[in-house]
Amino acid sequence: DLYELPLNDPKVLAAFERGDVLGIFQMEGQAARRICKNVQPVNFGQLADICALARPGAMASGGTEDYVRRRHGQDNWGYAHPIIEQYTANTFGIIVYQEQVLGILKDLGDFPPSAINKIRGVIQYKLGEGAFNELFEEFIKGSSQNGLDRSEATNIWSHMVSSAGYSFNYAHSISYGKIAYWSQWLKVHHPAAFYTAALIKNGDGKDDIPRQQKLMREAKSKGIVIAPPNVGYSKETWTYVPGDSMWPDRIIAGVTQIKGIGEKTAQRIIEWRKAGEEKYGMDDFFPD
């Protein structure tokens, strides 16, 4: 039951830390892989953050690099207000998510629900700084009730305006991060089954072959046996075969992995084999 998996498995987090993300949902792109290795996530929250930090807006704005530096204690920084700390403590004082912007507006700017909903629409539909700035004076007025002068409030507002244009949705990051974590858990704890599924998902088209080769090379480097198609055992596509006292875990290529054999032909071959096994027995049908 994937939902019952603890989200703090040291082996799983270590795999993300070293950038072992081939075949991992949302993480195997060049940018996400690099950010994973730079952030070196030590908990699930940081893993979810990477899903947002790998977005073009966050990288272009410098937010990603700021996060990495602060994560490793390479920056001197502080919180402009306790409410800012309340919403950004887990992201090292950096606004990464849309929900952080809305929370700061609600609690620091004393925005009513109608104004918060308006800003939510500005962010969602990317209406730009002009639409965001329509509520500037309302924020100045509200934040003054929480001890901020105009200069301090303007500085926070400017940061929110620039962040809101690219900030990701926290709910999405958590969902993406959880699927990535589950994928990595399977890769770490059940590697042969994982690589089998990855090979099947990848497909057999011309453009898929280089990726399949990467997956196979990586699987072999981890001691997983990948066997060629076998007339007596292969199914339609890649198959995971658990190990026993004689054989290690292995992946057997399917009939469709043979060039020129499609799904329908593969089905006929397997039906022919099954009929032969039933009529003659395995030893007679495939004699040594």
CSV table of N, CA and C in Angstrom, one decimal, residues 109-230:
chain,number,residue,atom,x,y,z
A,109,GLY,N,-1.2,41.3,5.5
A,109,GLY,CA,-1.9,42.4,4.9
A,109,GLY,C,-3.4,42.6,5.3
A,110,ASP,N,-3.9,41.7,6.1
A,110,ASP,CA,-5.3,41.7,6.6
A,110,ASP,C,-6.2,41.8,5.4
A,111,PHE,N,-5.9,41.0,4.3
A,111,PHE,CA,-6.8,41.0,3.2
A,111,PHE,C,-8.1,40.2,3.5
A,112,PRO,N,-9.2,40.8,3.0
A,112,PRO,CA,-10.5,40.0,3.2
A,112,PRO,C,-10.5,38.9,2.1
A,113,PRO,N,-11.4,37.9,2.3
A,113,PRO,CA,-11.4,36.8,1.3
A,113,PRO,C,-11.6,37.2,-0.1
A,114,SER,N,-12.4,38.3,-0.4
A,114,SER,CA,-12.6,38.7,-1.8
A,114,SER,C,-11.3,39.2,-2.4
A,115,ALA,N,-10.5,39.9,-1.6
A,115,ALA,CA,-9.2,40.4,-2.2
A,115,ALA,C,-8.2,39.3,-2.4
A,116,ILE,N,-8.2,38.3,-1.5
A,116,ILE,CA,-7.3,37.1,-1.6
A,116,ILE,C,-7.7,36.4,-2.9
A,117,ASN,N,-9.0,36.2,-3.1
A,117,ASN,CA,-9.5,35.5,-4.3
A,117,ASN,C,-9.1,36.2,-5.6
A,118,LYS,N,-9.1,37.5,-5.5
A,118,LYS,CA,-8.7,38.3,-6.7
A,118,LYS,C,-7.3,38.1,-7.0
A,119,ILE,N,-6.4,38.1,-6.0
A,119,ILE,CA,-5.0,37.8,-6.2
A,119,ILE,C,-4.8,36.4,-6.7
A,120,ARG,N,-5.5,35.5,-6.1
A,120,ARG,CA,-5.4,34.1,-6.6
A,120,ARG,C,-5.7,34.0,-8.1
A,121,GLY,N,-6.7,34.7,-8.6
A,121,GLY,CA,-7.0,34.7,-10.0
A,121,GLY,C,-5.9,35.4,-10.8
A,122,VAL,N,-5.2,36.4,-10.3
A,122,VAL,CA,-4.1,37.1,-10.9
A,122,VAL,C,-3.0,36.1,-11.1
A,123,ILE,N,-2.7,35.3,-10.1
A,123,ILE,CA,-1.6,34.3,-10.2
A,123,ILE,C,-2.0,33.2,-11.1
A,124,GLN,N,-3.2,32.7,-10.9
A,124,GLN,CA,-3.6,31.5,-11.7
A,124,GLN,C,-3.6,31.8,-13.2
A,125,TYR,N,-4.1,33.0,-13.6
A,125,TYR,CA,-4.3,33.3,-15.0
A,125,TYR,C,-3.1,34.2,-15.5
A,126,LYS,N,-2.1,34.4,-14.7
A,126,LYS,CA,-0.9,35.1,-15.1
A,126,LYS,C,-1.2,36.4,-15.7
A,127,LEU,N,-2.0,37.2,-14.9
A,127,LEU,CA,-2.5,38.5,-15.4
A,127,LEU,C,-1.4,39.6,-15.3
A,128,GLY,N,-0.3,39.3,-14.6
A,128,GLY,CA,0.8,40.2,-14.6
A,128,GLY,C,0.9,41.2,-13.4
A,129,GLU,N,2.0,41.9,-13.3
A,129,GLU,CA,2.2,42.8,-12.2
A,129,GLU,C,1.2,43.9,-12.1
A,130,GLY,N,0.7,44.4,-13.2
A,130,GLY,CA,-0.2,45.5,-13.2
A,130,GLY,C,-1.5,45.1,-12.4
A,131,ALA,N,-2.0,43.9,-12.7
A,131,ALA,CA,-3.2,43.5,-11.9
A,131,ALA,C,-2.9,43.2,-10.5
A,132,PHE,N,-1.7,42.7,-10.2
A,132,PHE,CA,-1.3,42.4,-8.8
A,132,PHE,C,-1.2,43.7,-8.0
A,133,ASN,N,-0.6,44.8,-8.7
A,133,ASN,CA,-0.3,46.0,-8.0
A,133,ASN,C,-1.6,46.9,-7.7
A,134,GLU,N,-2.7,46.5,-8.2
A,134,GLU,CA,-4.0,47.2,-8.0
A,134,GLU,C,-4.3,47.1,-6.5
A,135,LEU,N,-3.8,46.1,-5.8
A,135,LEU,CA,-4.1,46.0,-4.4
A,135,LEU,C,-3.0,46.4,-3.5
A,136,PHE,N,-2.0,47.1,-4.0
A,136,PHE,CA,-0.8,47.5,-3.3
A,136,PHE,C,-1.2,48.4,-2.0
A,137,GLU,N,-2.0,49.4,-2.2
A,137,GLU,CA,-2.3,50.3,-1.1
A,137,GLU,C,-3.1,49.6,0.0
A,138,GLU,N,-3.9,48.6,-0.4
A,138,GLU,CA,-4.6,47.8,0.6
A,138,GLU,C,-3.7,47.0,1.4
A,139,PHE,N,-2.6,46.5,0.8
A,139,PHE,CA,-1.6,45.8,1.6
A,139,PHE,C,-0.8,46.7,2.5
A,140,ILE,N,-0.5,47.9,2.0
A,140,ILE,CA,0.2,48.9,2.9
A,140,ILE,C,-0.6,49.2,4.1
A,141,LYS,N,-1.9,49.4,3.9
A,141,LYS,CA,-2.8,49.8,5.0
A,141,LYS,C,-2.9,48.6,6.0
A,142,GLY,N,-3.1,47.4,5.5
A,142,GLY,CA,-3.3,46.2,6.4
A,142,GLY,C,-2.0,45.9,7.1
A,143,SER,N,-0.9,45.9,6.4
A,143,SER,CA,0.4,45.6,7.1
A,143,SER,C,0.8,46.6,8.2
A,144,SER,N,0.4,47.8,8.0
A,144,SER,CA,0.7,48.8,9.0
A,144,SER,C,0.0,48.4,10.4
A,145,GLN,N,-1.1,47.7,10.3
A,145,GLN,CA,-1.7,47.3,11.6
A,145,GLN,C,-0.9,46.2,12.2
A,146,ASN,N,0.1,45.6,11.5
A,146,ASN,CA,0.9,44.5,12.0
A,146,ASN,C,2.4,45.0,12.3
A,147,GLY,N,2.5,46.4,12.3
A,147,GLY,CA,3.8,46.9,12.8
A,147,GLY,C,4.8,47.2,11.7
A,148,LEU,N,4.4,47.2,10.4
A,148,LEU,CA,5.3,47.5,9.3
A,148,LEU,C,5.1,48.9,8.8
A,149,ASP,N,6.3,49.6,8.6
A,149,ASP,CA,6.2,50.9,7.9
A,149,ASP,C,6.0,50.7,6.4
A,150,ARG,N,5.8,51.8,5.7
A,150,ARG,CA,5.6,51.7,4.3
A,150,ARG,C,6.8,51.1,3.5
A,151,SER,N,8.0,51.5,3.9
A,151,SER,CA,9.2,51.0,3.3
A,151,SER,C,9.3,49.5,3.4
A,152,GLU,N,9.1,49.0,4.6
A,152,GLU,CA,9.2,47.6,4.9
A,152,GLU,C,8.1,46.8,4.1
A,153,ALA,N,6.9,47.4,4.2
A,153,ALA,CA,5.8,46.7,3.5
A,153,ALA,C,6.0,46.7,2.0
A,154,THR,N,6.5,47.8,1.4
A,154,THR,CA,6.8,47.9,0.0
A,154,THR,C,7.8,46.8,-0.4
A,155,ASN,N,8.8,46.6,0.4
A,155,ASN,CA,9.9,45.6,0.1
A,155,ASN,C,9.3,44.2,0.0
A,156,ILE,N,8.4,43.9,1.0
A,156,ILE,CA,7.8,42.6,1.0
A,156,ILE,C,6.8,42.4,-0.2
A,157,TRP,N,6.1,43.5,-0.5
A,157,TRP,CA,5.1,43.4,-1.6
A,157,TRP,C,5.9,43.2,-2.9
A,158,SER,N,7.0,43.9,-3.1
A,158,SER,CA,7.8,43.7,-4.3
A,158,SER,C,8.2,42.3,-4.5
A,159,HIS,N,8.7,41.7,-3.4
A,159,HIS,CA,9.1,40.3,-3.4
A,159,HIS,C,7.9,39.4,-3.8
A,160,MET,N,6.8,39.7,-3.2
A,160,MET,CA,5.6,38.8,-3.5
A,160,MET,C,5.2,39.0,-5.0
A,161,VAL,N,5.2,40.2,-5.5
A,161,VAL,CA,4.9,40.4,-6.9
A,161,VAL,C,5.8,39.6,-7.8
A,162,SER,N,7.1,39.7,-7.6
A,162,SER,CA,8.0,38.9,-8.4
A,162,SER,C,7.9,37.4,-8.3
A,163,SER,N,7.6,37.0,-7.0
A,163,SER,CA,7.5,35.5,-6.8
A,163,SER,C,6.2,35.0,-7.3
A,164,ALA,N,5.1,35.8,-7.2
A,164,ALA,CA,3.8,35.3,-7.6
A,164,ALA,C,3.7,34.9,-9.1
A,165,GLY,N,4.6,35.6,-9.9
A,165,GLY,CA,4.5,35.3,-11.4
A,165,GLY,C,5.0,33.9,-11.7
A,166,TYR,N,5.8,33.2,-10.8
A,166,TYR,CA,6.3,31.9,-11.2
A,166,TYR,C,6.0,30.9,-10.1
A,167,SER,N,5.5,31.4,-8.9
A,167,SER,CA,5.3,30.4,-7.8
A,167,SER,C,4.4,29.3,-8.2
A,168,PHE,N,4.7,28.1,-7.7
A,168,PHE,CA,4.0,26.9,-8.1
A,168,PHE,C,2.9,26.6,-7.0
A,169,ASN,N,2.1,25.7,-7.3
A,169,ASN,CA,1.0,25.3,-6.4
A,169,ASN,C,1.5,24.3,-5.5
A,170,TYR,N,1.3,24.5,-4.2
A,170,TYR,CA,1.9,23.6,-3.2
A,170,TYR,C,1.2,22.2,-3.3
A,171,ALA,N,-0.1,22.2,-3.5
A,171,ALA,CA,-0.8,20.9,-3.6
A,171,ALA,C,-0.2,20.1,-4.8
A,172,HIS,N,0.1,20.7,-5.9
A,172,HIS,CA,0.7,20.0,-7.0
A,172,HIS,C,2.1,19.4,-6.6
A,173,SER,N,2.9,20.3,-5.9
A,173,SER,CA,4.2,19.8,-5.6
A,173,SER,C,4.2,18.6,-4.6
A,174,ILE,N,3.3,18.7,-3.7
A,174,ILE,CA,3.1,17.5,-2.7
A,174,ILE,C,2.7,16.3,-3.5
A,175,SER,N,1.8,16.4,-4.4
A,175,SER,CA,1.3,15.3,-5.2
A,175,SER,C,2.5,14.7,-6.1
A,176,TYR,N,3.2,15.6,-6.8
A,176,TYR,CA,4.3,15.2,-7.6
A,176,TYR,C,5.4,14.6,-6.8
A,177,GLY,N,5.7,15.2,-5.7
A,177,GLY,CA,6.7,14.7,-4.8
A,177,GLY,C,6.4,13.3,-4.3
A,178,LYS,N,5.1,13.1,-4.0
A,178,LYS,CA,4.8,11.8,-3.4
A,178,LYS,C,4.9,10.7,-4.5
A,179,ILE,N,4.5,11.0,-5.7
A,179,ILE,CA,4.6,10.0,-6.8
A,179,ILE,C,6.1,9.7,-7.1
A,180,ALA,N,6.9,10.8,-7.1
A,180,ALA,CA,8.4,10.7,-7.2
A,180,ALA,C,9.0,9.8,-6.1
A,181,TYR,N,8.5,10.0,-4.9
A,181,TYR,CA,9.0,9.3,-3.8
A,181,TYR,C,8.6,7.8,-3.9
A,182,TRP,N,7.4,7.5,-4.3
A,182,TRP,CA,6.9,6.2,-4.5
A,182,TRP,C,7.8,5.5,-5.5
A,183,SER,N,8.0,6.2,-6.6
A,183,SER,CA,8.8,5.6,-7.7
A,183,SER,C,10.2,5.2,-7.2
A,184,GLN,N,10.8,6.2,-6.5
A,184,GLN,CA,12.1,5.9,-6.0
A,184,GLN,C,12.1,4.8,-5.0
A,185,TRP,N,11.1,4.7,-4.2
A,185,TRP,CA,11.0,3.6,-3.2
A,185,TRP,C,11.0,2.3,-3.9
A,186,LEU,N,10.3,2.2,-5.0
A,186,LEU,CA,10.3,0.9,-5.7
A,186,LEU,C,11.6,0.6,-6.4
A,187,LYS,N,12.2,1.7,-6.9
A,187,LYS,CA,13.5,1.6,-7.5
A,187,LYS,C,14.6,1.1,-6.6
A,188,VAL,N,14.5,1.6,-5.3
A,188,VAL,CA,15.5,1.2,-4.3
A,188,VAL,C,15.3,-0.2,-3.7
A,189,HIS,N,14.0,-0.5,-3.5
A,189,HIS,CA,13.7,-1.7,-2.8
A,189,HIS,C,13.3,-2.9,-3.7
A,190,HIS,N,12.8,-2.6,-4.9
A,190,HIS,CA,12.4,-3.6,-5.8
A,190,HIS,C,13.0,-3.3,-7.2
A,191,PRO,N,14.3,-3.2,-7.4
A,191,PRO,CA,14.8,-2.6,-8.6
A,191,PRO,C,14.5,-3.4,-9.9
A,192,ALA,N,14.5,-4.7,-9.8
A,192,ALA,CA,14.2,-5.5,-11.1
A,192,ALA,C,12.8,-5.2,-11.5
A,193,ALA,N,11.9,-5.2,-10.6
A,193,ALA,CA,10.5,-4.9,-10.9
A,193,ALA,C,10.3,-3.5,-11.5
A,194,PHE,N,11.1,-2.6,-10.8
A,194,PHE,CA,11.0,-1.2,-11.3
A,194,PHE,C,11.5,-1.0,-12.7
A,195,TYR,N,12.7,-1.6,-13.0
A,195,TYR,CA,13.2,-1.4,-14.4
A,195,TYR,C,12.4,-2.1,-15.4
A,196,THR,N,11.7,-3.2,-15.0
A,196,THR,CA,10.8,-3.9,-16.0
A,196,THR,C,9.7,-3.0,-16.3
A,197,ALA,N,9.1,-2.3,-15.3
A,197,ALA,CA,8.0,-1.4,-15.6
A,197,ALA,C,8.4,-0.2,-16.4
A,198,ALA,N,9.6,0.3,-16.1
A,198,ALA,CA,10.2,1.4,-16.8
A,198,ALA,C,10.4,1.1,-18.3
A,199,LEU,N,10.9,-0.1,-18.5
A,199,LEU,CA,11.1,-0.5,-19.9
A,199,LEU,C,9.8,-0.7,-20.7
A,200,ILE,N,8.8,-1.2,-20.0
A,200,ILE,CA,7.5,-1.4,-20.6
A,200,ILE,C,6.9,0.0,-20.9
A,201,LYS,N,6.9,0.9,-20.0
A,201,LYS,CA,6.4,2.2,-20.1
A,201,LYS,C,7.1,3.0,-21.2
A,202,ASN,N,8.3,2.8,-21.4
A,202,ASN,CA,9.1,3.6,-22.3
A,202,ASN,C,8.7,3.3,-23.7
A,203,GLY,N,8.3,2.1,-24.1
A,203,GLY,CA,7.9,1.8,-25.4
A,203,GLY,C,9.0,1.3,-26.3
A,204,ASP,N,8.7,0.9,-27.5
A,204,ASP,CA,9.7,0.3,-28.4
A,204,ASP,C,9.9,1.1,-29.7
A,205,GLY,N,9.4,2.3,-29.7
A,205,GLY,CA,9.6,3.1,-30.9
A,205,GLY,C,11.1,3.5,-31.2
A,206,LYS,N,11.3,3.9,-32.4
A,206,LYS,CA,12.7,4.3,-32.8
A,206,LYS,C,13.3,5.3,-31.8
A,207,ASP,N,12.5,6.3,-31.4
A,207,ASP,CA,13.0,7.3,-30.5
A,207,ASP,C,13.2,6.8,-29.1
A,208,ASP,N,12.6,5.7,-28.8
A,208,ASP,CA,12.6,5.2,-27.4
A,208,ASP,C,13.9,4.3,-27.1
A,209,ILE,N,14.5,3.9,-28.2
A,209,ILE,CA,15.6,2.9,-28.0
A,209,ILE,C,16.8,3.5,-27.2
A,210,PRO,N,17.2,4.7,-27.4
A,210,PRO,CA,18.3,5.2,-26.6
A,210,PRO,C,18.0,5.3,-25.1
A,211,ARG,N,16.7,5.6,-24.8
A,211,ARG,CA,16.3,5.6,-23.4
A,211,ARG,C,16.2,4.2,-22.8
A,212,GLN,N,15.8,3.2,-23.6
A,212,GLN,CA,15.8,1.9,-23.1
A,212,GLN,C,17.2,1.4,-22.9
A,213,GLN,N,18.1,1.8,-23.7
A,213,GLN,CA,19.5,1.4,-23.5
A,213,GLN,C,20.0,2.0,-22.2
A,214,LYS,N,19.7,3.3,-21.9
A,214,LYS,CA,20.1,3.9,-20.6
A,214,LYS,C,19.6,3.1,-19.4
A,215,LEU,N,18.3,2.7,-19.5
A,215,LEU,CA,17.7,1.9,-18.4
A,215,LEU,C,18.3,0.6,-18.3
A,216,MET,N,18.6,-0.1,-19.4
A,216,MET,CA,19.3,-1.4,-19.3
A,216,MET,C,20.7,-1.3,-18.8
A,217,ARG,N,21.4,-0.3,-19.2
A,217,ARG,CA,22.8,-0.1,-18.7
A,217,ARG,C,22.8,0.1,-17.2
A,218,GLU,N,21.9,1.0,-16.7
A,218,GLU,CA,21.8,1.3,-15.3
A,218,GLU,C,21.4,0.0,-14.5
A,219,ALA,N,20.4,-0.7,-15.0
A,219,ALA,CA,20.0,-1.9,-14.4
A,219,ALA,C,21.1,-3.0,-14.3
A,220,LYS,N,21.9,-3.1,-15.3
A,220,LYS,CA,23.0,-4.1,-15.3
A,220,LYS,C,24.1,-3.6,-14.4
A,221,SER,N,24.3,-2.3,-14.3
A,221,SER,CA,25.3,-1.8,-13.3
A,221,SER,C,25.0,-2.1,-11.9
A,222,LYS,N,23.7,-2.4,-11.6
A,222,LYS,CA,23.2,-2.7,-10.3
A,222,LYS,C,23.0,-4.2,-10.1
A,223,GLY,N,23.6,-5.0,-11.0
A,223,GLY,CA,23.6,-6.4,-10.9
A,223,GLY,C,22.3,-7.1,-11.3
A,224,ILE,N,21.5,-6.4,-12.0
A,224,ILE,CA,20.2,-7.1,-12.5
A,224,ILE,C,20.5,-7.7,-13.9
A,225,VAL,N,20.1,-9.0,-14.0
A,225,VAL,CA,20.3,-9.7,-15.2
A,225,VAL,C,19.2,-9.4,-16.2
A,226,ILE,N,19.6,-9.0,-17.4
A,226,ILE,CA,18.6,-8.7,-18.5
A,226,ILE,C,18.8,-9.8,-19.6
A,227,ALA,N,17.9,-10.6,-19.8
A,227,ALA,CA,18.0,-11.7,-20.7
A,227,ALA,C,17.3,-11.4,-22.0
A,228,PRO,N,17.9,-11.9,-23.1
A,228,PRO,CA,17.3,-11.7,-24.4
A,228,PRO,C,16.0,-12.5,-24.6
A,229,PRO,N,15.2,-12.3,-25.7
A,229,PRO,CA,14.0,-13.0,-25.8
A,229,PRO,C,14.2,-14.5,-25.8
A,230,ASN,N,13.3,-15.3,-25.2
A,230,ASN,CA,13.5,-16.7,-25.1
A,230,ASN,C,12.2,-17.4,-25.7
